[in-house]
Coordinates of N, CA and C and ligand atoms in Angstrom, one line a residue:
X160 N -48.2 -9.7 -29.7 CA -48.5 -11.0 -30.2 C -47.6 -12.1 -29.5
X161 N -48.2 -13.2 -29.2 CA -47.4 -14.2 -28.5 C -47.8 -15.6 -29.1
X162 N -46.7 -16.3 -29.6 CA -46.9 -17.6 -30.3 C -46.6 -18.7 -29.3
X163 N -47.6 -19.5 -29.1 CA -47.4 -20.7 -28.2 C -47.0 -21.9 -29.0
X164 N -45.8 -22.5 -28.7 CA -45.3 -23.6 -29.4 C -45.0 -24.7 -28.3
X165 N -44.2 -25.7 -28.7 CA -43.9 -26.8 -27.8 C -42.4 -26.8 -27.5
X166 N -42.0 -27.7 -26.6 CA -40.6 -27.8 -26.3 C -39.8 -28.9 -27.1
X167 N -40.6 -29.7 -27.9 CA -39.9 -30.9 -28.4 C -40.1 -31.1 -29.9
X168 N -40.4 -30.0 -30.7 CA -40.5 -30.1 -32.1 C -41.6 -31.1 -32.6
X169 N -42.7 -31.0 -32.0 CA -43.9 -31.7 -32.6 C -44.2 -31.1 -33.9
X170 N -44.9 -31.9 -34.8 CA -45.0 -31.5 -36.2 C -45.7 -30.1 -36.5
X171 N -46.8 -29.9 -35.8 CA -47.5 -28.6 -36.2 C -46.8 -27.4 -35.7
X172 N -46.3 -27.3 -34.4 CA -45.5 -26.2 -34.0 C -44.3 -26.0 -34.9
X173 N -43.7 -27.1 -35.3 CA -42.5 -27.1 -36.1 C -42.8 -26.4 -37.5
X174 N -44.0 -26.7 -38.0 CA -44.4 -26.0 -39.3 C -44.4 -24.5 -39.1
X175 N -44.9 -24.1 -38.0 CA -44.9 -22.6 -37.8 C -43.5 -22.1 -37.5
X176 N -42.7 -22.8 -36.8 CA -41.3 -22.4 -36.5 C -40.6 -22.2 -37.8
X177 N -40.7 -23.2 -38.7 CA -40.1 -23.1 -40.0 C -40.6 -22.0 -40.9
X178 N -41.9 -21.8 -40.8 CA -42.5 -20.7 -41.6 C -41.9 -19.3 -41.1
X179 N -42.0 -19.1 -39.8 CA -41.5 -17.9 -39.2 C -40.0 -17.6 -39.6
X180 N -39.2 -18.7 -39.5 CA -37.8 -18.5 -39.9 C -37.6 -18.2 -41.4
X181 N -38.4 -18.9 -42.2 CA -38.3 -18.6 -43.7 C -38.7 -17.2 -44.0
X182 N -39.6 -16.6 -43.2 CA -40.1 -15.3 -43.5 C -39.2 -14.3 -42.9
X183 N -38.3 -14.7 -42.0 CA -37.4 -13.8 -41.3 C -38.1 -12.9 -40.3
X184 N -39.2 -13.5 -39.7 CA -39.9 -12.8 -38.7 C -39.4 -13.0 -37.3
X185 N -39.6 -12.1 -36.4 CA -39.3 -12.3 -35.0 C -40.6 -12.1 -34.2
X186 N -41.0 -13.2 -33.6 CA -42.3 -13.2 -32.8 C -42.0 -13.8 -31.4
X187 N -42.4 -13.1 -30.4 CA -42.2 -13.7 -29.0 C -42.9 -15.0 -28.9
X188 N -42.2 -16.0 -28.3 CA -42.8 -17.3 -28.2 C -42.9 -17.8 -26.7
X189 N -43.8 -18.7 -26.5 CA -43.9 -19.4 -25.2 C -44.0 -20.8 -25.5
X190 N -43.1 -21.6 -24.9 CA -43.1 -23.1 -25.2 C -43.8 -23.9 -24.1
X191 N -44.7 -24.7 -24.5 CA -45.3 -25.6 -23.6 C -44.7 -27.0 -23.6
X192 N -44.6 -27.6 -22.4 CA -44.2 -29.0 -22.3 C -45.4 -29.9 -22.5
X193 N -45.5 -30.4 -23.7 CA -46.7 -31.2 -24.0 C -46.7 -32.5 -23.2
X194 N -45.5 -33.1 -23.0 CA -45.5 -34.4 -22.3 C -45.9 -34.2 -20.8
X195 N -45.7 -33.0 -20.3 CA -46.1 -32.7 -18.9 C -47.6 -32.2 -18.9
X196 N -48.2 -32.2 -20.0 CA -49.6 -31.8 -20.1 C -49.9 -30.3 -20.0
X197 N -48.9 -29.5 -20.3 CA -49.2 -28.0 -20.1 C -50.2 -27.5 -21.1
X198 N -50.6 -28.3 -22.1 CA -51.6 -27.8 -23.0 C -53.0 -28.1 -22.4
X199 N -53.1 -28.7 -21.2 CA -54.4 -29.1 -20.6 C -54.6 -28.3 -19.3
X200 N -53.8 -27.4 -19.0 CA -54.0 -26.6 -17.8 C -55.3 -25.7 -18.0
X201 N -56.1 -25.4 -16.9 CA -57.3 -24.6 -17.1 C -56.9 -23.3 -17.8
X202 N -55.8 -22.7 -17.5 CA -55.4 -21.4 -18.1 C -55.2 -21.6 -19.6
X203 N -54.6 -22.7 -20.1 CA -54.4 -22.8 -21.5 C -55.7 -23.3 -22.2
X204 N -56.5 -24.1 -21.5 CA -57.7 -24.5 -22.2 C -58.7 -23.3 -22.4
X205 N -58.5 -22.3 -21.5 CA -59.3 -21.1 -21.8 C -58.9 -20.4 -23.1
X206 N -57.6 -20.6 -23.4 CA -57.2 -20.0 -24.7 C -57.5 -20.9 -25.9
X207 N -57.3 -22.2 -25.7 CA -57.6 -23.2 -26.8 C -58.2 -24.4 -26.2
X208 N -59.6 -24.5 -26.2 CA -60.3 -25.7 -25.6 C -59.9 -26.9 -26.4
X209 N -59.3 -26.8 -27.6 CA -58.9 -28.0 -28.3 C -57.5 -28.6 -27.8
X210 N -56.9 -27.9 -26.9 CA -55.7 -28.3 -26.2 C -54.6 -28.7 -27.1
X211 N -54.3 -27.8 -28.0 CA -53.1 -28.1 -28.9 C -52.4 -26.8 -29.2
X212 N -51.2 -27.0 -29.6 CA -50.3 -25.9 -30.1 C -50.0 -26.2 -31.6
X213 N -49.8 -25.2 -32.4 CA -49.5 -23.8 -32.0 C -50.8 -23.1 -31.9
X214 N -50.7 -22.0 -31.1 CA -51.8 -20.9 -31.1 C -51.0 -19.6 -31.1
X215 N -51.7 -18.6 -31.7 CA -51.2 -17.2 -31.7 C -52.1 -16.3 -31.0
X216 N -51.6 -15.7 -29.9 CA -52.4 -14.8 -29.1 C -52.1 -13.3 -29.5
X217 N -53.1 -12.6 -30.0 CA -52.9 -11.2 -30.4 C -53.0 -10.3 -29.2
X218 N -52.5 -9.1 -29.4 CA -52.4 -8.2 -28.3 C -53.8 -7.8 -27.7
X219 N -54.8 -7.9 -28.5 CA -56.2 -7.6 -28.0 C -56.8 -8.9 -27.4
X220 N -56.0 -10.0 -27.3 CA -56.6 -11.2 -26.6 C -57.1 -12.2 -27.6
X221 N -57.3 -11.8 -28.9 CA -57.8 -12.8 -29.9 C -56.9 -14.0 -30.0
X222 N -57.5 -15.2 -30.0 CA -56.6 -16.4 -30.1 C -56.9 -17.0 -31.5
X223 N -55.8 -17.2 -32.2 CA -55.9 -17.9 -33.5 C -55.2 -19.3 -33.3
X224 N -56.0 -20.3 -33.5 CA -55.5 -21.7 -33.4 C -55.5 -22.2 -34.9
X225 N -55.0 -23.4 -35.0 CA -54.8 -24.1 -36.3 C -53.6 -23.5 -37.1
X226 N -52.7 -24.5 -37.3 CA -51.4 -24.1 -38.0 C -51.6 -23.3 -39.2
X227 N -52.5 -23.7 -40.1 CA -52.7 -23.0 -41.4 C -53.3 -21.7 -41.2
X228 N -54.2 -21.5 -40.2 CA -54.8 -20.2 -40.0 C -53.8 -19.2 -39.5
X229 N -52.9 -19.7 -38.7 CA -51.8 -18.8 -38.1 C -50.9 -18.4 -39.3
X230 N -50.5 -19.4 -40.1 CA -49.6 -19.1 -41.2 C -50.3 -18.1 -42.2
X231 N -51.5 -18.4 -42.5 CA -52.2 -17.5 -43.5 C -52.3 -16.1 -42.9
X232 N -52.6 -16.0 -41.6 CA -52.7 -14.6 -41.0 C -51.4 -13.9 -41.1
X233 N -50.3 -14.6 -40.7 CA -49.0 -14.0 -40.8 C -48.6 -13.6 -42.2
X234 N -49.0 -14.4 -43.2 CA -48.7 -14.1 -44.6 C -49.4 -12.9 -45.0
X235 N -50.6 -12.7 -44.5 CA -51.3 -11.4 -44.9 C -50.7 -10.2 -44.3
X236 N -50.1 -10.3 -43.1 CA -49.4 -9.2 -42.5 C -48.1 -9.0 -43.1
X237 N -47.4 -10.0 -43.6 CA -46.1 -9.9 -44.2 C -46.0 -10.7 -45.5
X238 N -46.5 -10.0 -46.6 CA -46.6 -10.7 -47.8 C -45.2 -11.1 -48.5
X239 N -44.2 -10.4 -48.0 CA -42.9 -10.7 -48.7 C -41.9 -11.4 -47.7
X240 N -41.2 -12.4 -48.2 CA -41.3 -13.1 -49.5 C -42.5 -13.9 -49.5
X241 N -43.2 -14.0 -50.6 CA -44.4 -14.8 -50.7 C -44.2 -16.3 -50.5
X242 N -44.8 -16.9 -49.4 CA -44.6 -18.3 -49.2 C -45.9 -19.0 -49.5
X243 N -47.0 -18.3 -49.9 CA -48.2 -18.9 -50.4 C -48.5 -18.4 -51.8
X244 N -47.5 -18.2 -52.6 CA -47.7 -17.8 -54.0 C -47.9 -16.3 -54.1
X245 N -47.5 -15.7 -55.3 CA -47.6 -14.3 -55.5 C -48.8 -13.8 -56.3
X246 N -49.5 -14.8 -56.9 CA -50.7 -14.4 -57.7 C -51.7 -15.6 -57.5
X247 N -52.9 -15.4 -58.0 CA -54.0 -16.4 -57.8 C -53.6 -17.8 -58.2
X248 N -53.0 -17.9 -59.4 CA -52.7 -19.3 -59.8 C -51.6 -19.9 -58.9
X249 N -50.6 -19.1 -58.6 CA -49.5 -19.6 -57.7 C -50.0 -20.0 -56.4
X250 N -51.0 -19.1 -55.8 CA -51.6 -19.4 -54.5 C -52.4 -20.7 -54.6
X251 N -53.1 -20.9 -55.6 CA -53.9 -22.2 -55.8 C -53.0 -23.4 -55.8
X252 N -51.9 -23.3 -56.6 CA -51.0 -24.4 -56.7 C -50.3 -24.7 -55.4
X253 N -49.9 -23.7 -54.6 CA -49.3 -23.9 -53.3 C -50.3 -24.6 -52.4
X254 N -51.5 -24.1 -52.4 CA -52.6 -24.7 -51.5 C -52.9 -26.2 -51.9
X255 N -52.9 -26.4 -53.2 CA -53.1 -27.7 -53.8 C -52.0 -28.7 -53.2
X256 N -50.8 -28.3 -53.4 CA -49.7 -29.2 -52.9 C -49.6 -29.3 -51.4
X257 N -50.0 -28.2 -50.7 CA -50.0 -28.2 -49.3 C -51.0 -29.2 -48.8
X258 N -52.2 -29.2 -49.3 CA -53.2 -30.2 -48.9 C -52.8 -31.6 -49.3
X259 N -52.3 -31.8 -50.5 CA -51.9 -33.1 -50.8 C -50.8 -33.7 -49.9
X260 N -49.9 -32.8 -49.5 CA -48.8 -33.3 -48.6 C -49.3 -33.4 -47.2
X261 N -50.3 -32.6 -46.8 CA -50.8 -32.7 -45.4 C -51.6 -34.0 -45.3
X262 N -52.5 -34.2 -46.2 CA -53.4 -35.4 -46.1 C -52.6 -36.7 -46.5
X263 N -52.0 -36.6 -47.7 CA -51.4 -37.9 -48.2 C -50.1 -38.3 -47.6
X264 N -49.3 -37.3 -47.1 CA -48.0 -37.6 -46.6 C -48.0 -37.5 -45.0
X265 N -48.3 -36.3 -44.5 CA -48.2 -36.1 -43.1 C -49.2 -36.9 -42.3
X266 N -50.5 -36.8 -42.7 CA -51.5 -37.5 -41.9 C -51.4 -39.0 -42.1
X267 N -51.0 -39.4 -43.3 CA -50.8 -40.9 -43.5 C -49.6 -41.3 -42.6
X268 N -48.5 -40.6 -42.6 CA -47.4 -40.9 -41.8 C -47.8 -40.9 -40.3
X269 N -48.6 -39.9 -39.9 CA -49.0 -39.9 -38.4 C -49.8 -41.1 -38.1
X270 N -50.7 -41.5 -39.0 CA -51.6 -42.6 -38.7 C -50.8 -43.9 -38.7
X271 N -49.8 -44.0 -39.5 CA -48.9 -45.1 -39.5 C -48.1 -45.2 -38.2
X272 N -47.6 -44.1 -37.7 CA -46.8 -44.1 -36.5 C -47.6 -44.3 -35.3
X273 N -48.8 -43.8 -35.3 CA -49.6 -43.8 -34.0 C -50.5 -45.1 -33.9
X274 N -50.5 -45.9 -34.9 CA -51.3 -47.1 -34.9 C -50.4 -48.3 -35.0
X275 N -51.1 -49.5 -34.9 CA -50.4 -50.8 -35.1 C -51.2 -51.6 -36.1
X276 N -50.7 -52.7 -36.5 CA -51.4 -53.7 -37.3 C -52.0 -53.2 -38.6
X277 N -53.2 -53.6 -38.9 CA -53.8 -53.3 -40.2 C -53.9 -51.8 -40.5
X278 N -54.3 -51.0 -39.5 CA -54.5 -49.6 -39.7 C -53.1 -48.9 -40.1
X279 N -52.1 -49.3 -39.3 CA -50.7 -48.8 -39.6 C -50.3 -49.3 -41.0
X280 N -50.5 -50.5 -41.3 CA -50.0 -51.0 -42.6 C -50.7 -50.3 -43.8
X281 N -52.0 -50.1 -43.6 CA -52.8 -49.4 -44.6 C -52.3 -48.0 -44.8
X282 N -52.0 -47.3 -43.7 CA -51.5 -46.0 -43.8 C -50.1 -45.9 -44.4
X283 N -49.3 -46.9 -44.2 CA -48.0 -47.0 -44.8 C -48.1 -47.1 -46.3
X284 N -49.1 -48.0 -46.7 CA -49.3 -48.1 -48.2 C -49.7 -46.8 -48.8
X285 N -50.7 -46.1 -48.2 CA -51.1 -44.8 -48.7 C -49.9 -43.9 -48.8
X286 N -49.1 -43.8 -47.7 CA -48.0 -42.9 -47.7 C -47.0 -43.2 -48.8
X287 N -46.7 -44.4 -49.0 CA -45.7 -44.8 -50.1 C -46.3 -44.5 -51.5
X288 N -47.6 -44.7 -51.7 CA -48.3 -44.4 -53.0 C -48.3 -42.9 -53.2
X289 N -48.6 -42.1 -52.2 CA -48.6 -40.7 -52.3 C -47.2 -40.1 -52.6
X290 N -46.2 -40.7 -51.9 CA -44.8 -40.2 -52.1 C -44.4 -40.4 -53.5
X291 N -44.8 -41.5 -54.1 CA -44.5 -41.8 -55.5 C -45.1 -40.7 -56.4
X292 N -46.3 -40.3 -56.1 CA -47.0 -39.3 -56.9 C -46.3 -37.9 -56.7
X293 N -45.9 -37.7 -55.4 CA -45.2 -36.4 -55.1 C -43.9 -36.4 -55.9
X294 N -43.2 -37.6 -56.0 CA -42.0 -37.7 -56.8 C -42.2 -37.3 -58.2
X295 N -43.3 -37.7 -58.8 CA -43.7 -37.4 -60.2 C -43.9 -35.9 -60.3
X296 N -44.6 -35.3 -59.3 CA -44.9 -33.9 -59.3 C -43.7 -33.0 -59.2
X297 N -42.6 -33.5 -58.6 CA -41.4 -32.7 -58.5 C -40.5 -32.8 -59.7
X298 N -40.9 -33.6 -60.7 CA -40.1 -33.8 -61.9 C -39.9 -32.4 -62.6
X299 N -38.6 -32.0 -62.8 CA -38.3 -30.8 -63.5 C -38.6 -29.5 -62.7
X300 N -38.9 -29.7 -61.4 CA -39.2 -28.5 -60.6 C -38.4 -28.6 -59.3
X301 N -37.8 -27.4 -59.0 CA -37.0 -27.4 -57.8 C -37.8 -27.6 -56.5
X302 N -39.0 -26.8 -56.5 CA -39.9 -26.9 -55.4 C -41.3 -27.3 -55.8
X303 N -42.1 -27.8 -54.9 CA -43.4 -28.4 -55.3 C -44.3 -27.5 -56.2
X304 N -44.4 -26.2 -55.8 CA -45.2 -25.3 -56.5 C -44.4 -24.3 -57.4
X305 N -43.2 -24.7 -57.7 CA -42.3 -23.8 -58.5 C -41.4 -23.1 -57.6
X306 N -41.9 -22.0 -56.9 CA -41.1 -21.3 -55.9 C -41.2 -22.0 -54.5
X307 N -40.2 -21.8 -53.7 CA -40.3 -22.4 -52.3 C -41.6 -21.9 -51.6
X308 N -42.3 -22.8 -50.9 CA -43.5 -22.4 -50.3 C -43.9 -23.2 -49.1
X309 N -45.0 -22.9 -48.5 CA -45.4 -23.6 -47.3 C -45.7 -25.1 -47.7
X310 N -45.9 -25.4 -48.9 CA -46.1 -26.8 -49.3 C -44.9 -27.6 -49.1
X311 N -43.7 -27.0 -49.4 CA -42.4 -27.6 -49.1 C -42.2 -27.9 -47.7
X312 N -42.6 -26.9 -46.8 CA -42.5 -27.1 -45.4 C -43.4 -28.3 -45.0
X313 N -44.6 -28.4 -45.5 CA -45.5 -29.5 -45.2 C -45.0 -30.8 -45.6
X314 N -44.4 -30.9 -46.8 CA -43.8 -32.2 -47.2 C -42.7 -32.6 -46.3
X315 N -41.8 -31.6 -46.0 CA -40.7 -31.9 -45.1 C -41.2 -32.5 -43.8
X316 N -42.2 -31.8 -43.2 CA -42.7 -32.3 -41.9 C -43.3 -33.7 -42.1
X317 N -43.9 -33.9 -43.2 CA -44.5 -35.3 -43.5 C -43.4 -36.3 -43.6
X318 N -42.3 -35.9 -44.3 CA -41.2 -36.9 -44.4 C -40.5 -37.2 -43.1
X319 N -40.4 -36.1 -42.3 CA -39.7 -36.4 -41.0 C -40.6 -37.3 -40.2
X320 N -41.9 -37.1 -40.3 CA -42.8 -38.0 -39.5 C -42.7 -39.5 -40.1
X321 N -42.6 -39.6 -41.4 CA -42.5 -40.9 -42.1 C -41.2 -41.6 -41.6
X322 N -40.1 -40.8 -41.4 CA -38.8 -41.3 -41.0 C -39.0 -41.9 -39.6
X323 N -39.8 -41.3 -38.7 CA -40.1 -41.8 -37.4 C -40.7 -43.2 -37.5
X324 N -41.4 -43.4 -38.6 CA -42.0 -44.7 -38.8 C -41.2 -45.7 -39.6
X325 N -39.9 -45.3 -39.7 CA -38.9 -46.1 -40.4 C -39.2 -46.3 -41.9
X326 N -40.0 -45.3 -42.5 CA -40.1 -45.3 -43.9 C -39.0 -44.4 -44.5
X327 N -38.1 -45.1 -45.2 CA -37.0 -44.3 -45.8 C -37.4 -43.9 -47.2
X328 N -36.6 -43.0 -47.8 CA -36.9 -42.6 -49.2 C -36.5 -43.7 -50.1
X329 N -37.4 -44.1 -51.0 CA -37.1 -45.1 -52.0 C -36.1 -44.5 -53.0
X330 N -34.9 -45.2 -53.2 CA -33.9 -44.6 -54.2 C -34.6 -44.3 -55.5
X331 N -35.7 -45.0 -55.9 CA -36.3 -44.7 -57.2 C -37.0 -43.3 -57.2
X332 N -37.2 -42.8 -56.0 CA -37.8 -41.4 -55.9 C -36.7 -40.4 -56.1
X333 N -36.1 -40.3 -57.2 CA -34.9 -39.4 -57.4 C -35.3 -37.9 -57.2
X334 N -36.5 -37.6 -57.6 CA -36.9 -36.1 -57.4 C -37.1 -35.8 -56.0
X335 N -37.8 -36.7 -55.2 CA -38.0 -36.4 -53.8 C -36.6 -36.4 -53.1
X336 N -35.7 -37.3 -53.5 CA -34.4 -37.3 -52.8 C -33.6 -36.0 -53.0
X337 N -33.6 -35.6 -54.3 CA -33.0 -34.3 -54.6 C -33.6 -33.2 -53.9
X338 N -34.9 -33.1 -53.8 CA -35.7 -32.1 -53.1 C -35.3 -32.1 -51.6
X339 N -35.3 -33.3 -51.0 CA -35.0 -33.5 -49.6 C -33.6 -33.0 -49.3
X340 N -32.7 -33.3 -50.1 CA -31.3 -32.9 -49.9 C -31.2 -31.4 -49.9
X341 N -31.9 -30.7 -50.8 CA -32.0 -29.3 -50.9 C -32.6 -28.7 -49.7
X342 N -33.7 -29.3 -49.2 CA -34.5 -28.9 -48.1 C -33.6 -28.9 -46.8
X343 N -32.8 -29.9 -46.7 CA -31.9 -30.1 -45.5 C -30.9 -29.0 -45.4
X344 N -30.6 -28.3 -46.5 CA -29.5 -27.3 -46.4 C -30.1 -26.0 -45.9
X345 N -31.5 -25.9 -45.8 CA -32.1 -24.6 -45.4 C -32.0 -24.5 -43.9
X346 N -31.6 -23.4 -43.3 CA -31.5 -23.3 -41.9 C -32.8 -23.6 -41.1
X347 N -33.9 -23.3 -41.8 CA -35.2 -23.6 -41.1 C -35.4 -25.1 -40.8
X348 N -34.7 -25.9 -41.6 CA -34.9 -27.4 -41.4 C -34.3 -27.9 -40.1
X349 N -33.4 -27.1 -39.5 CA -32.8 -27.5 -38.3 C -33.6 -27.2 -37.0
X350 N -34.7 -26.4 -37.3 CA -35.5 -25.9 -36.1 C -36.4 -27.0 -35.6
Ligands
GSH134 N1 -55.1 -29.2 -36.3 C1 -54.2 -28.6 -35.4 C2 -53.4 -29.7 -34.7 C3 -52.7 -29.2 -33.5 C4 -52.0 -30.3 -32.8 O1 -52.6 -31.5 -32.7 N2 -50.9 -30.1 -32.1 C5 -50.2 -31.1 -31.4 C6 -48.7 -31.0 -31.6 S1 -48.3 -31.5 -33.3 C7 -50.5 -30.9 -29.9 O2 -50.5 -29.8 -29.4 N3 -50.8 -32.0 -29.2 C8 -51.1 -32.0 -27.8 C9 -52.3 -32.8 -27.4 O3 -53.0 -33.3 -28.3 O4 -52.4 -33.1 -26.2 C10 -53.3 -27.7 -36.2 O5 -53.2 -27.8 -37.4 O6 -52.6 -26.8 -35.6

């Protein structure tokens, strides 16, 4: 198995890096320089015509693209420790928060950073409104879905992207601030 990542900690490869570290897995990796366009060489496009990382190449040549598909595949191979919940309800809650954080935090933050003017402003408003809801969701809970999970990784990546857009944590979001401080102490957060 060979995991293709990037050299500069772009958000999606970083999600997989953090997941692999949290699981304690060792997977051979190859890093592409995205700025130099290594994701668009004919050789890489044969592996992933969508020209993005991460991808996971299995020993029989099967290519798995899409961050969540890679994570779900690895989770099936290595169920312990569970990072997508240990029973049906826990899995549903992890996936619920993962989607909320991907769409409402990460994608809103990306849209804000990658655009200007009205589009960026609108995305910033969505991001701030969603973070207020995430703050409410974290009340009385250490992690988004109870136990630490891929939803926490998603929220962390979303917040790191928001920080690139100069959106700082509102001091009123005490739960998110407490959660973020705890997240920063995890070794995976440095990857
Ligand atoms: N939906 C894909 C997105 C993958 C993606 O866009 N990766 C970015 C890095 S965060 C990339 O490789 N960009 C290179 C490019 O678009 O040229 C996933 O979830 O894995």
